[in-house]
mmCIF file of C-alpha atoms in Angstrom:
data_model
loop_
_atom_site.group_PDB
_atom_site.id
_atom_site.type_symbol
_atom_site.label_atom_id
_atom_site.label_comp_id
_atom_site.label_asym_id
_atom_site.label_seq_id
_atom_site.Cartn_x
_atom_site.Cartn_y
_atom_site.Cartn_z
ATOM 1 C CA UNK A 7 -17.922 -40.496 -195.226
ATOM 2 C CA UNK A 8 -15.886 -42.901 -196.996
ATOM 3 C CA UNK A 9 -12.106 -42.253 -197.146
ATOM 4 C CA UNK A 10 -10.131 -42.618 -200.347
ATOM 5 C CA UNK A 11 -7.672 -45.422 -200.209
ATOM 6 C CA UNK A 12 -3.861 -44.339 -199.916
ATOM 7 C CA UNK A 13 -1.997 -44.920 -203.140
ATOM 8 C CA UNK A 14 1.873 -45.238 -203.461
ATOM 9 C CA UNK A 15 3.561 -42.973 -206.034
ATOM 10 C CA UNK A 16 4.501 -44.551 -209.290
ATOM 11 C CA UNK A 17 8.102 -45.443 -210.213
ATOM 12 C CA UNK A 18 8.152 -42.620 -212.733
ATOM 13 C CA UNK A 19 7.186 -40.105 -210.055
ATOM 14 C CA UNK A 20 9.902 -41.348 -207.709
ATOM 15 C CA UNK A 21 12.495 -41.039 -210.450
ATOM 16 C CA UNK A 22 11.411 -37.516 -211.236
ATOM 17 C CA UNK A 23 11.568 -36.582 -207.554
ATOM 18 C CA UNK A 24 15.173 -37.916 -207.203
ATOM 19 C CA UNK A 25 16.297 -36.086 -210.330
ATOM 20 C CA UNK A 26 14.850 -32.857 -209.046
ATOM 21 C CA UNK A 27 16.575 -33.220 -205.671
ATOM 22 C CA UNK A 28 19.907 -33.841 -207.357
ATOM 23 C CA UNK A 29 19.448 -30.763 -209.502
ATOM 24 C CA UNK A 30 18.697 -28.630 -206.449
ATOM 25 C CA UNK A 31 21.737 -29.983 -204.609
ATOM 26 C CA UNK A 32 23.969 -29.084 -207.524
ATOM 27 C CA UNK A 33 22.631 -25.533 -207.468
ATOM 28 C CA UNK A 34 22.936 -25.046 -203.673
ATOM 29 C CA UNK A 35 25.253 -22.341 -202.343
ATOM 30 C CA UNK A 36 28.011 -24.327 -200.497
ATOM 31 C CA UNK A 37 26.406 -26.044 -197.529
ATOM 32 C CA UNK A 38 27.982 -29.306 -198.673
ATOM 33 C CA UNK A 39 31.642 -30.456 -197.920
ATOM 34 C CA UNK A 40 34.103 -29.618 -200.780
ATOM 35 C CA UNK A 41 35.522 -32.449 -202.790
ATOM 36 C CA UNK A 42 39.070 -33.336 -201.614
ATOM 37 C CA UNK A 43 41.907 -32.797 -204.066
ATOM 38 C CA UNK A 44 44.090 -35.824 -204.761
ATOM 39 C CA UNK A 45 47.018 -35.903 -202.294
ATOM 40 C CA UNK A 46 50.639 -35.556 -203.450
ATOM 41 C CA UNK A 47 53.044 -38.360 -202.601
ATOM 42 C CA UNK A 48 55.143 -37.831 -199.462
ATOM 43 C CA UNK A 49 58.765 -36.743 -200.205
ATOM 44 C CA UNK A 50 61.362 -39.437 -199.724
ATOM 45 C CA UNK A 51 64.139 -39.228 -197.119
ATOM 46 C CA UNK A 52 66.649 -38.518 -199.871
ATOM 47 C CA UNK A 53 64.554 -35.533 -201.038
ATOM 48 C CA UNK A 54 64.126 -33.995 -197.575
ATOM 49 C CA UNK A 55 67.663 -34.510 -196.178
ATOM 50 C CA UNK A 56 70.126 -31.621 -196.606
ATOM 51 C CA UNK A 57 73.625 -32.250 -197.989
ATOM 52 C CA UNK A 58 76.226 -32.730 -195.248
ATOM 53 C CA UNK A 59 78.242 -29.739 -194.118
ATOM 54 C CA UNK A 60 81.709 -29.705 -195.728
ATOM 55 C CA UNK A 61 84.720 -30.398 -193.533
ATOM 56 C CA UNK A 62 88.160 -28.835 -193.868
ATOM 57 C CA UNK A 63 91.769 -29.769 -193.159
ATOM 58 C CA UNK A 64 92.947 -27.827 -190.074
ATOM 59 C CA UNK A 65 96.454 -27.103 -191.385
ATOM 60 C CA UNK A 66 95.516 -25.981 -194.909
ATOM 61 C CA UNK A 67 91.853 -24.926 -194.786
ATOM 62 C CA UNK A 68 91.208 -27.049 -197.896
ATOM 63 C CA UNK A 69 88.021 -29.119 -198.079
ATOM 64 C CA UNK A 70 88.364 -32.667 -196.788
ATOM 65 C CA UNK A 71 86.467 -35.376 -198.675
ATOM 66 C CA UNK A 72 87.780 -38.346 -196.681
ATOM 67 C CA UNK A 73 87.603 -39.420 -193.059
ATOM 68 C CA UNK A 74 89.935 -37.652 -190.649
ATOM 69 C CA UNK A 75 93.225 -39.450 -189.969
ATOM 70 C CA UNK A 76 93.385 -41.515 -186.805
ATOM 71 C CA UNK A 77 96.791 -40.091 -185.937
ATOM 72 C CA UNK A 78 97.435 -36.613 -184.467
ATOM 73 C CA UNK A 79 99.286 -33.782 -186.154
ATOM 74 C CA UNK A 80 102.956 -34.764 -186.337
ATOM 75 C CA UNK A 81 105.456 -31.895 -186.128
ATOM 76 C CA UNK A 82 108.997 -32.807 -187.180
ATOM 77 C CA UNK A 83 111.992 -30.588 -186.363
ATOM 78 C CA UNK A 84 114.175 -30.335 -189.477
ATOM 79 C CA UNK A 85 117.675 -28.890 -189.858
ATOM 80 C CA UNK A 86 117.849 -25.822 -192.100
ATOM 81 C CA UNK A 87 121.550 -25.318 -192.779
ATOM 82 C CA UNK A 88 123.588 -26.266 -195.835
ATOM 83 C CA UNK A 89 124.650 -29.426 -193.965
ATOM 84 C CA UNK A 90 121.036 -30.656 -194.193
ATOM 85 C CA UNK A 91 121.031 -30.764 -197.981
ATOM 86 C CA UNK A 92 119.131 -32.441 -199.368
ATOM 87 C CA UNK A 93 116.209 -32.124 -196.966
ATOM 88 C CA UNK A 94 113.699 -34.940 -197.451
ATOM 89 C CA UNK A 95 109.925 -34.920 -196.963
ATOM 90 C CA UNK A 96 109.102 -31.192 -197.020
ATOM 91 C CA UNK A 97 107.069 -31.612 -200.194
ATOM 92 C CA UNK A 98 104.450 -33.633 -198.287
ATOM 93 C CA UNK A 99 104.045 -31.162 -195.404
ATOM 94 C CA UNK A 100 100.750 -29.355 -194.799
ATOM 95 C CA UNK A 101 102.521 -26.360 -193.276
ATOM 96 C CA UNK A 102 106.029 -25.251 -192.300
ATOM 97 C CA UNK A 103 107.041 -22.802 -189.569
ATOM 98 C CA UNK A 104 110.564 -21.349 -189.660
ATOM 99 C CA UNK A 105 111.967 -20.261 -186.296
ATOM 100 C CA UNK A 106 115.172 -18.666 -185.038
ATOM 101 C CA UNK A 107 117.817 -20.773 -183.274
ATOM 102 C CA UNK A 108 121.255 -19.881 -181.934
ATOM 103 C CA UNK A 109 123.808 -18.037 -184.034
ATOM 104 C CA UNK A 110 121.196 -16.371 -186.241
ATOM 105 C CA UNK A 111 120.339 -19.604 -188.043
ATOM 106 C CA UNK A 112 116.906 -21.210 -188.344
ATOM 107 C CA UNK A 113 115.186 -24.541 -187.874
ATOM 108 C CA UNK A 114 111.986 -25.810 -189.446
ATOM 109 C CA UNK A 115 108.889 -27.209 -187.788
ATOM 110 C CA UNK A 116 107.244 -29.260 -190.549
ATOM 111 C CA UNK A 117 103.568 -30.119 -189.916
ATOM 112 C CA UNK A 118 102.003 -33.351 -191.223
ATOM 113 C CA UNK A 119 98.368 -34.404 -190.994
ATOM 114 C CA UNK A 120 96.544 -34.827 -194.324
ATOM 115 C CA UNK A 121 99.373 -37.068 -195.526
ATOM 116 C CA UNK A 122 102.685 -38.308 -194.169
ATOM 117 C CA UNK A 123 105.806 -39.116 -196.180
ATOM 118 C CA UNK A 124 107.732 -42.343 -195.927
ATOM 119 C CA UNK A 125 110.794 -40.461 -194.616
ATOM 120 C CA UNK A 126 111.593 -36.992 -193.264
ATOM 121 C CA UNK A 127 114.893 -35.447 -192.254
ATOM 122 C CA UNK A 128 117.484 -34.562 -191.207
ATOM 123 C CA UNK A 129 115.724 -34.522 -187.821
ATOM 124 C CA UNK A 130 117.140 -32.098 -185.250
ATOM 125 C CA UNK A 131 116.381 -30.958 -181.704
ATOM 126 C CA UNK A 132 113.518 -29.041 -180.112
ATOM 127 C CA UNK A 133 113.586 -25.564 -178.597
ATOM 128 C CA UNK A 134 111.444 -23.919 -175.928
ATOM 129 C CA UNK A 135 110.071 -21.794 -178.795
ATOM 130 C CA UNK A 136 108.192 -24.900 -179.950
ATOM 131 C CA UNK A 137 105.797 -24.677 -176.991
ATOM 132 C CA UNK A 138 104.053 -21.770 -178.720
ATOM 133 C CA UNK A 139 104.315 -23.296 -182.205
ATOM 134 C CA UNK A 140 103.181 -26.907 -181.739
ATOM 135 C CA UNK A 141 99.351 -27.189 -181.706
ATOM 136 C CA UNK A 142 97.587 -28.866 -178.793
ATOM 137 C CA UNK A 143 97.390 -32.631 -179.200
ATOM 138 C CA UNK A 144 100.277 -32.843 -181.673
ATOM 139 C CA UNK A 145 103.305 -35.131 -181.334
ATOM 140 C CA UNK A 146 106.834 -33.879 -182.061
ATOM 141 C CA UNK A 147 109.532 -35.941 -183.772
ATOM 142 C CA UNK A 148 112.946 -34.686 -182.659
ATOM 143 C CA UNK A 149 116.541 -35.644 -182.010
ATOM 144 C CA UNK A 150 116.047 -34.562 -178.401
ATOM 145 C CA UNK A 151 116.786 -31.312 -176.605
ATOM 146 C CA UNK A 152 118.787 -29.754 -173.792
ATOM 147 C CA UNK A 153 117.671 -30.917 -170.323
ATOM 148 C CA UNK A 154 116.146 -27.520 -169.491
ATOM 149 C CA UNK A 155 114.149 -27.601 -172.732
ATOM 150 C CA UNK A 156 112.963 -31.180 -172.186
ATOM 151 C CA UNK A 157 111.722 -30.187 -168.747
ATOM 152 C CA UNK A 158 109.722 -27.306 -170.219
ATOM 153 C CA UNK A 159 108.393 -29.373 -173.131
ATOM 154 C CA UNK A 160 107.249 -32.087 -170.733
ATOM 155 C CA UNK A 161 105.710 -29.457 -168.469
ATOM 156 C CA UNK A 162 103.705 -28.177 -171.442
ATOM 157 C CA UNK A 163 102.322 -31.693 -172.001
ATOM 158 C CA UNK A 164 103.773 -32.102 -175.507
ATOM 159 C CA UNK A 165 104.518 -35.761 -176.382
ATOM 160 C CA UNK A 166 107.657 -36.385 -178.417
ATOM 161 C CA UNK A 167 109.477 -39.188 -180.226
ATOM 162 C CA UNK A 168 113.233 -39.415 -180.587
ATOM 163 C CA UNK A 169 116.120 -41.716 -181.433
ATOM 164 C CA UNK A 170 115.621 -45.135 -179.888
ATOM 165 C CA UNK A 171 111.886 -45.036 -180.585
ATOM 166 C CA UNK A 172 110.454 -47.146 -183.405
ATOM 167 C CA UNK A 173 110.641 -45.394 -186.762
ATOM 168 C CA UNK A 174 113.602 -43.112 -185.976
ATOM 169 C CA UNK A 175 116.883 -44.220 -187.566
ATOM 170 C CA UNK A 176 120.329 -43.176 -188.783
ATOM 171 C CA UNK A 177 120.875 -42.792 -192.517
ATOM 172 C CA UNK A 178 124.243 -44.428 -193.202
ATOM 173 C CA UNK A 179 124.953 -42.358 -196.329
ATOM 174 C CA UNK A 180 125.167 -39.152 -194.251
ATOM 175 C CA UNK A 181 127.275 -37.983 -191.333
ATOM 176 C CA UNK A 182 126.143 -37.125 -187.800
ATOM 177 C CA UNK A 183 124.340 -35.138 -186.557
ATOM 178 C CA UNK A 184 122.711 -34.632 -189.976
ATOM 179 C CA UNK A 185 121.857 -38.289 -190.533
ATOM 180 C CA UNK A 186 118.900 -38.796 -188.200
ATOM 181 C CA UNK A 187 115.698 -39.549 -190.114
ATOM 182 C CA UNK A 188 112.143 -40.577 -189.250
ATOM 183 C CA UNK A 189 109.802 -42.944 -191.064
ATOM 184 C CA UNK A 190 106.657 -40.894 -190.493
ATOM 185 C CA UNK A 191 104.350 -43.299 -192.314
ATOM 186 C CA UNK A 192 105.266 -46.059 -189.840
ATOM 187 C CA UNK A 193 105.206 -43.712 -186.839
ATOM 188 C CA UNK A 194 101.736 -42.412 -187.756
ATOM 189 C CA UNK A 195 100.289 -45.943 -187.682
ATOM 190 C CA UNK A 196 101.189 -46.267 -183.996
ATOM 191 C CA UNK A 197 99.804 -42.902 -182.897
ATOM 192 C CA UNK A 198 96.155 -42.313 -181.971
ATOM 193 C CA UNK A 199 94.323 -38.996 -181.745
ATOM 194 C CA UNK A 200 91.429 -38.310 -179.387
ATOM 195 C CA UNK A 201 89.834 -35.688 -181.636
ATOM 196 C CA UNK A 202 90.453 -33.667 -184.776
ATOM 197 C CA UNK A 203 92.504 -30.498 -184.183
ATOM 198 C CA UNK A 204 91.034 -27.012 -184.671
ATOM 199 C CA UNK A 205 92.151 -24.732 -187.537
ATOM 200 C CA UNK A 206 95.726 -23.516 -187.090
ATOM 201 C CA UNK A 207 95.126 -20.268 -189.002
ATOM 202 C CA UNK A 208 91.999 -18.207 -189.766
ATOM 203 C CA UNK A 209 91.209 -19.673 -193.185
ATOM 204 C CA UNK A 210 89.271 -18.002 -195.986
ATOM 205 C CA UNK A 211 89.476 -17.426 -199.732
ATOM 206 C CA UNK A 212 91.421 -15.131 -202.022
ATOM 207 C CA UNK A 213 88.217 -13.172 -202.626
ATOM 208 C CA UNK A 214 88.175 -12.260 -198.914
ATOM 209 C CA UNK A 215 91.501 -10.401 -199.125
ATOM 210 C CA UNK A 216 92.076 -6.662 -199.397
ATOM 211 C CA UNK A 217 93.888 -5.644 -202.566
ATOM 212 C CA UNK A 218 97.287 -4.979 -200.949
ATOM 213 C CA UNK A 219 100.396 -3.977 -202.858
ATOM 214 C CA UNK A 220 102.357 -5.779 -205.534
ATOM 215 C CA UNK A 221 105.197 -8.017 -204.273
ATOM 216 C CA UNK A 222 106.636 -10.819 -206.386
ATOM 217 C CA UNK A 223 109.790 -11.492 -204.332
ATOM 218 C CA UNK A 224 110.537 -11.411 -200.611
ATOM 219 C CA UNK A 225 113.334 -12.253 -198.198
ATOM 220 C CA UNK A 226 113.027 -13.053 -194.492
ATOM 221 C CA UNK A 227 116.338 -12.286 -192.772
ATOM 222 C CA UNK A 228 117.089 -13.941 -189.418
ATOM 223 C CA UNK A 229 120.721 -12.797 -189.083
ATOM 224 C CA UNK A 230 123.134 -15.486 -190.245
ATOM 225 C CA UNK A 231 120.450 -17.037 -192.440
ATOM 226 C CA UNK A 232 117.827 -15.656 -194.815
ATOM 227 C CA UNK A 233 115.034 -17.354 -196.742
ATOM 228 C CA UNK A 234 113.988 -15.957 -200.116
ATOM 229 C CA UNK A 235 110.822 -16.499 -202.121
ATOM 230 C CA UNK A 236 109.666 -15.732 -205.655
ATOM 231 C CA UNK A 237 106.071 -15.752 -206.889
ATOM 232 C CA UNK A 238 105.967 -18.112 -209.872
ATOM 233 C CA UNK A 239 103.061 -19.846 -211.625
ATOM 234 C CA UNK A 240 100.539 -18.999 -208.918
ATOM 235 C CA UNK A 241 102.661 -20.081 -205.939
ATOM 236 C CA UNK A 242 105.864 -19.262 -204.047
ATOM 237 C CA UNK A 243 109.195 -20.933 -204.732
ATOM 238 C CA UNK A 244 111.937 -20.976 -202.087
ATOM 239 C CA UNK A 245 114.855 -19.857 -204.267
ATOM 240 C CA UNK A 246 117.543 -20.818 -201.718
ATOM 241 C CA UNK A 247 115.961 -24.041 -200.470
ATOM 242 C CA UNK A 248 117.983 -27.006 -199.203
ATOM 243 C CA UNK A 249 115.184 -29.418 -200.130
ATOM 244 C CA UNK A 250 115.735 -32.254 -202.562
ATOM 245 C CA UNK A 251 114.823 -31.622 -206.177
ATOM 246 C CA UNK A 252 111.074 -32.095 -206.588
ATOM 247 C CA UNK A 253 110.571 -32.223 -202.811
ATOM 248 C CA UNK A 254 110.270 -28.516 -202.025
ATOM 249 C CA UNK A 255 107.358 -27.276 -199.951
ATOM 250 C CA UNK A 256 104.525 -26.143 -202.301
ATOM 251 C CA UNK A 257 103.776 -22.737 -200.746
ATOM 252 C CA UNK A 258 100.554 -21.041 -201.810
ATOM 253 C CA UNK A 259 101.174 -18.228 -199.323
ATOM 254 C CA UNK A 260 104.010 -16.944 -197.145
ATOM 255 C CA UNK A 261 102.917 -15.479 -193.812
ATOM 256 C CA UNK A 262 105.508 -13.320 -192.034
ATOM 257 C CA UNK A 263 104.938 -12.657 -188.335
ATOM 258 C CA UNK A 264 107.312 -10.343 -186.473
ATOM 259 C CA UNK A 265 107.945 -11.804 -183.012
ATOM 260 C CA UNK A 266 109.723 -10.911 -179.794
ATOM 261 C CA UNK A 267 112.774 -13.011 -178.971
ATOM 262 C CA UNK A 268 114.164 -13.654 -175.486
ATOM 263 C CA UNK A 269 116.941 -15.717 -173.919
ATOM 264 C CA UNK A 270 116.165 -19.401 -173.291
ATOM 265 C CA UNK A 271 118.592 -19.384 -170.347
ATOM 266 C CA UNK A 272 121.409 -21.601 -171.599
ATOM 267 C CA UNK A 273 124.089 -21.886 -174.291
ATOM 268 C CA UNK A 274 124.559 -24.457 -177.013
ATOM 269 C CA UNK A 275 127.717 -26.645 -177.165
ATOM 270 C CA UNK A 276 129.428 -24.012 -179.327
ATOM 271 C CA UNK A 277 128.823 -21.386 -176.645
ATOM 272 C CA UNK A 278 126.082 -19.418 -178.409
ATOM 273 C CA UNK A 279 123.185 -18.190 -176.251
ATOM 274 C CA UNK A 280 119.992 -20.006 -177.237
ATOM 275 C CA UNK A 281 117.148 -17.649 -178.220
ATOM 276 C CA UNK A 282 113.491 -18.245 -177.431
ATOM 277 C CA UNK A 283 110.738 -16.984 -179.713
ATOM 278 C CA UNK A 284 107.876 -15.511 -177.675
ATOM 279 C CA UNK A 285 104.989 -16.613 -179.869
ATOM 280 C CA UNK A 286 102.286 -14.851 -177.888
ATOM 281 C CA UNK A 287 100.963 -11.323 -177.557
ATOM 282 C CA UNK A 288 100.883 -9.413 -180.824
ATOM 283 C CA UNK A 289 103.039 -8.010 -183.582
ATOM 284 C CA UNK A 290 103.220 -6.922 -187.201
ATOM 285 C CA UNK A 291 102.091 -9.340 -189.912
ATOM 286 C CA UNK A 292 102.635 -9.512 -193.665
ATOM 287 C CA UNK A 293 100.656 -11.929 -195.827
ATOM 288 C CA UNK A 294 102.141 -12.653 -199.255
ATOM 289 C CA UNK A 295 99.631 -14.222 -201.621
ATOM 290 C CA UNK A 296 98.971 -14.029 -205.347
ATOM 291 C CA UNK A 297 101.989 -11.803 -205.985
ATOM 292 C CA UNK A 298 100.753 -9.180 -203.532
ATOM 293 C CA UNK A 299 101.406 -8.277 -199.896
ATOM 294 C CA UNK A 300 98.870 -7.296 -197.247
ATOM 295 C CA UNK A 301 100.069 -5.667 -194.047
ATOM 296 C CA UNK A 302 98.303 -6.302 -190.781
ATOM 297 C CA UNK A 303 98.663 -7.416 -187.190
ATOM 298 C CA UNK A 304 98.770 -10.835 -185.551
ATOM 299 C CA UNK A 305 97.665 -11.611 -182.000
ATOM 300 C CA UNK A 306 97.780 -14.720 -179.840
ATOM 301 C CA UNK A 307 96.353 -15.021 -176.326
ATOM 302 C CA UNK A 308 99.101 -16.979 -174.581
ATOM 303 C CA UNK A 309 101.320 -19.731 -175.950
ATOM 304 C CA UNK A 310 98.317 -22.001 -176.549
ATOM 305 C CA UNK A 311 96.003 -19.327 -177.953
ATOM 306 C CA UNK A 312 94.643 -19.252 -181.488
ATOM 307 C CA UNK A 313 96.393 -17.096 -184.083
ATOM 308 C CA UNK A 314 94.262 -14.123 -185.124
ATOM 309 C CA UNK A 315 95.016 -11.719 -187.967
ATOM 310 C CA UNK A 316 93.602 -8.290 -188.676
ATOM 311 C CA UNK A 317 94.044 -5.108 -190.674
ATOM 312 C CA UNK A 318 92.867 -1.609 -189.834
ATOM 313 C CA UNK A 319 89.620 -2.478 -191.638
ATOM 314 C CA UNK A 320 88.842 -5.729 -189.776
ATOM 315 C CA UNK A 321 89.720 -9.398 -189.662
ATOM 316 C CA UNK A 322 92.273 -10.847 -192.071
ATOM 317 C CA UNK A 323 92.077 -14.432 -193.337
ATOM 318 C CA UNK A 324 94.598 -16.673 -195.067
ATOM 319 C CA UNK A 325 93.436 -18.231 -198.350
ATOM 320 C CA UNK A 326 93.162 -21.999 -197.988
ATOM 321 C CA UNK A 327 96.288 -23.781 -199.130
ATOM 322 C CA UNK A 328 99.835 -24.615 -198.059
ATOM 323 C CA UNK A 329 101.421 -21.859 -195.972
ATOM 324 C CA UNK A 330 105.042 -21.259 -194.936
ATOM 325 C CA UNK A 331 105.121 -19.181 -191.747
ATOM 326 C CA UNK A 332 108.200 -17.022 -191.096
ATOM 327 C CA UNK A 333 108.626 -16.089 -187.404
ATOM 328 C CA UNK A 334 111.033 -13.223 -187.999
ATOM 329 C CA UNK A 335 112.505 -11.423 -184.955
ATOM 330 C CA UNK A 336 111.038 -7.956 -184.509
ATOM 331 C CA UNK A 337 114.528 -6.813 -183.430
ATOM 332 C CA UNK A 338 117.625 -7.914 -185.370
ATOM 333 C CA UNK A 339 115.463 -9.477 -188.092
ATOM 334 C CA UNK A 340 114.251 -7.978 -191.338
ATOM 335 C CA UNK A 341 111.795 -8.509 -194.193
ATOM 336 C CA UNK A 342 112.260 -7.033 -197.649
ATOM 337 C CA UNK A 343 110.188 -7.411 -200.800
ATOM 338 C CA UNK A 344 110.071 -6.071 -204.340
ATOM 339 C CA UNK A 345 107.581 -5.720 -207.162
#
């Protein structure tokens, strides 16, 4: 038997076979790999990074948009009698604390951090009360203190600057002891801080406050001296201030804390017993803000503890801004206000 010779398919047949196979592949049910979608471009670092967390000034609670100062908080003791007029530099302070001294008069602890004035004064002496007022890490500018007070201030680890140190000088146009002044701008350049201080008060916003009651004027009475305030144009004006014209402290709030007062253990040169504010424990608080008053309680765990505020409904905050703190004696002191 003769075999037929093998014959290769024609080009036309091959083409038809390929076309048929392609048609069958297109109709198949999904055995093939899916076609990849075009990839999206990777997000840039600028698109993926979150905005930085805001930072705030510790003595005002206001947002800080610059680097922190290299100097520590500087607390300057300022006379607060008629002999101090005109006081200089209060308008640049972040915060002011008014405290009782002998004879029923008061002295100011003016706090500087976000900015420092060229000059501040008249500078007067420290009290043991300052141990509970001055924040940790701060430096005090003072005319000195009684030996017993200096011993306690040093024991508390509070650094201080006084007459004889660079930047502290006598103003020749005034008479002693109300002529000691400090050039804070120059002093600040020579001071270095290890770290930024924590918030001095529990800061918040006006929206966080309870409604409170209406109060457009108030007076804090310390005995021989009283400090009065009036709510005007969104802030509080010290109506009996000794500050120079245009250099008054720009108070957004007035915080009154009723405090216990003890005996510091010595008498001043005039023979008056020197009081000591016990700024620890707890007491009644009154926050004046926006023409209203909110009653609450303050607490402080020891002289170095943080100040906490509360009402019967929970925590109380202080709206960010410049605050004048009145440490009014719970006994022999008084606070009055009116609508």
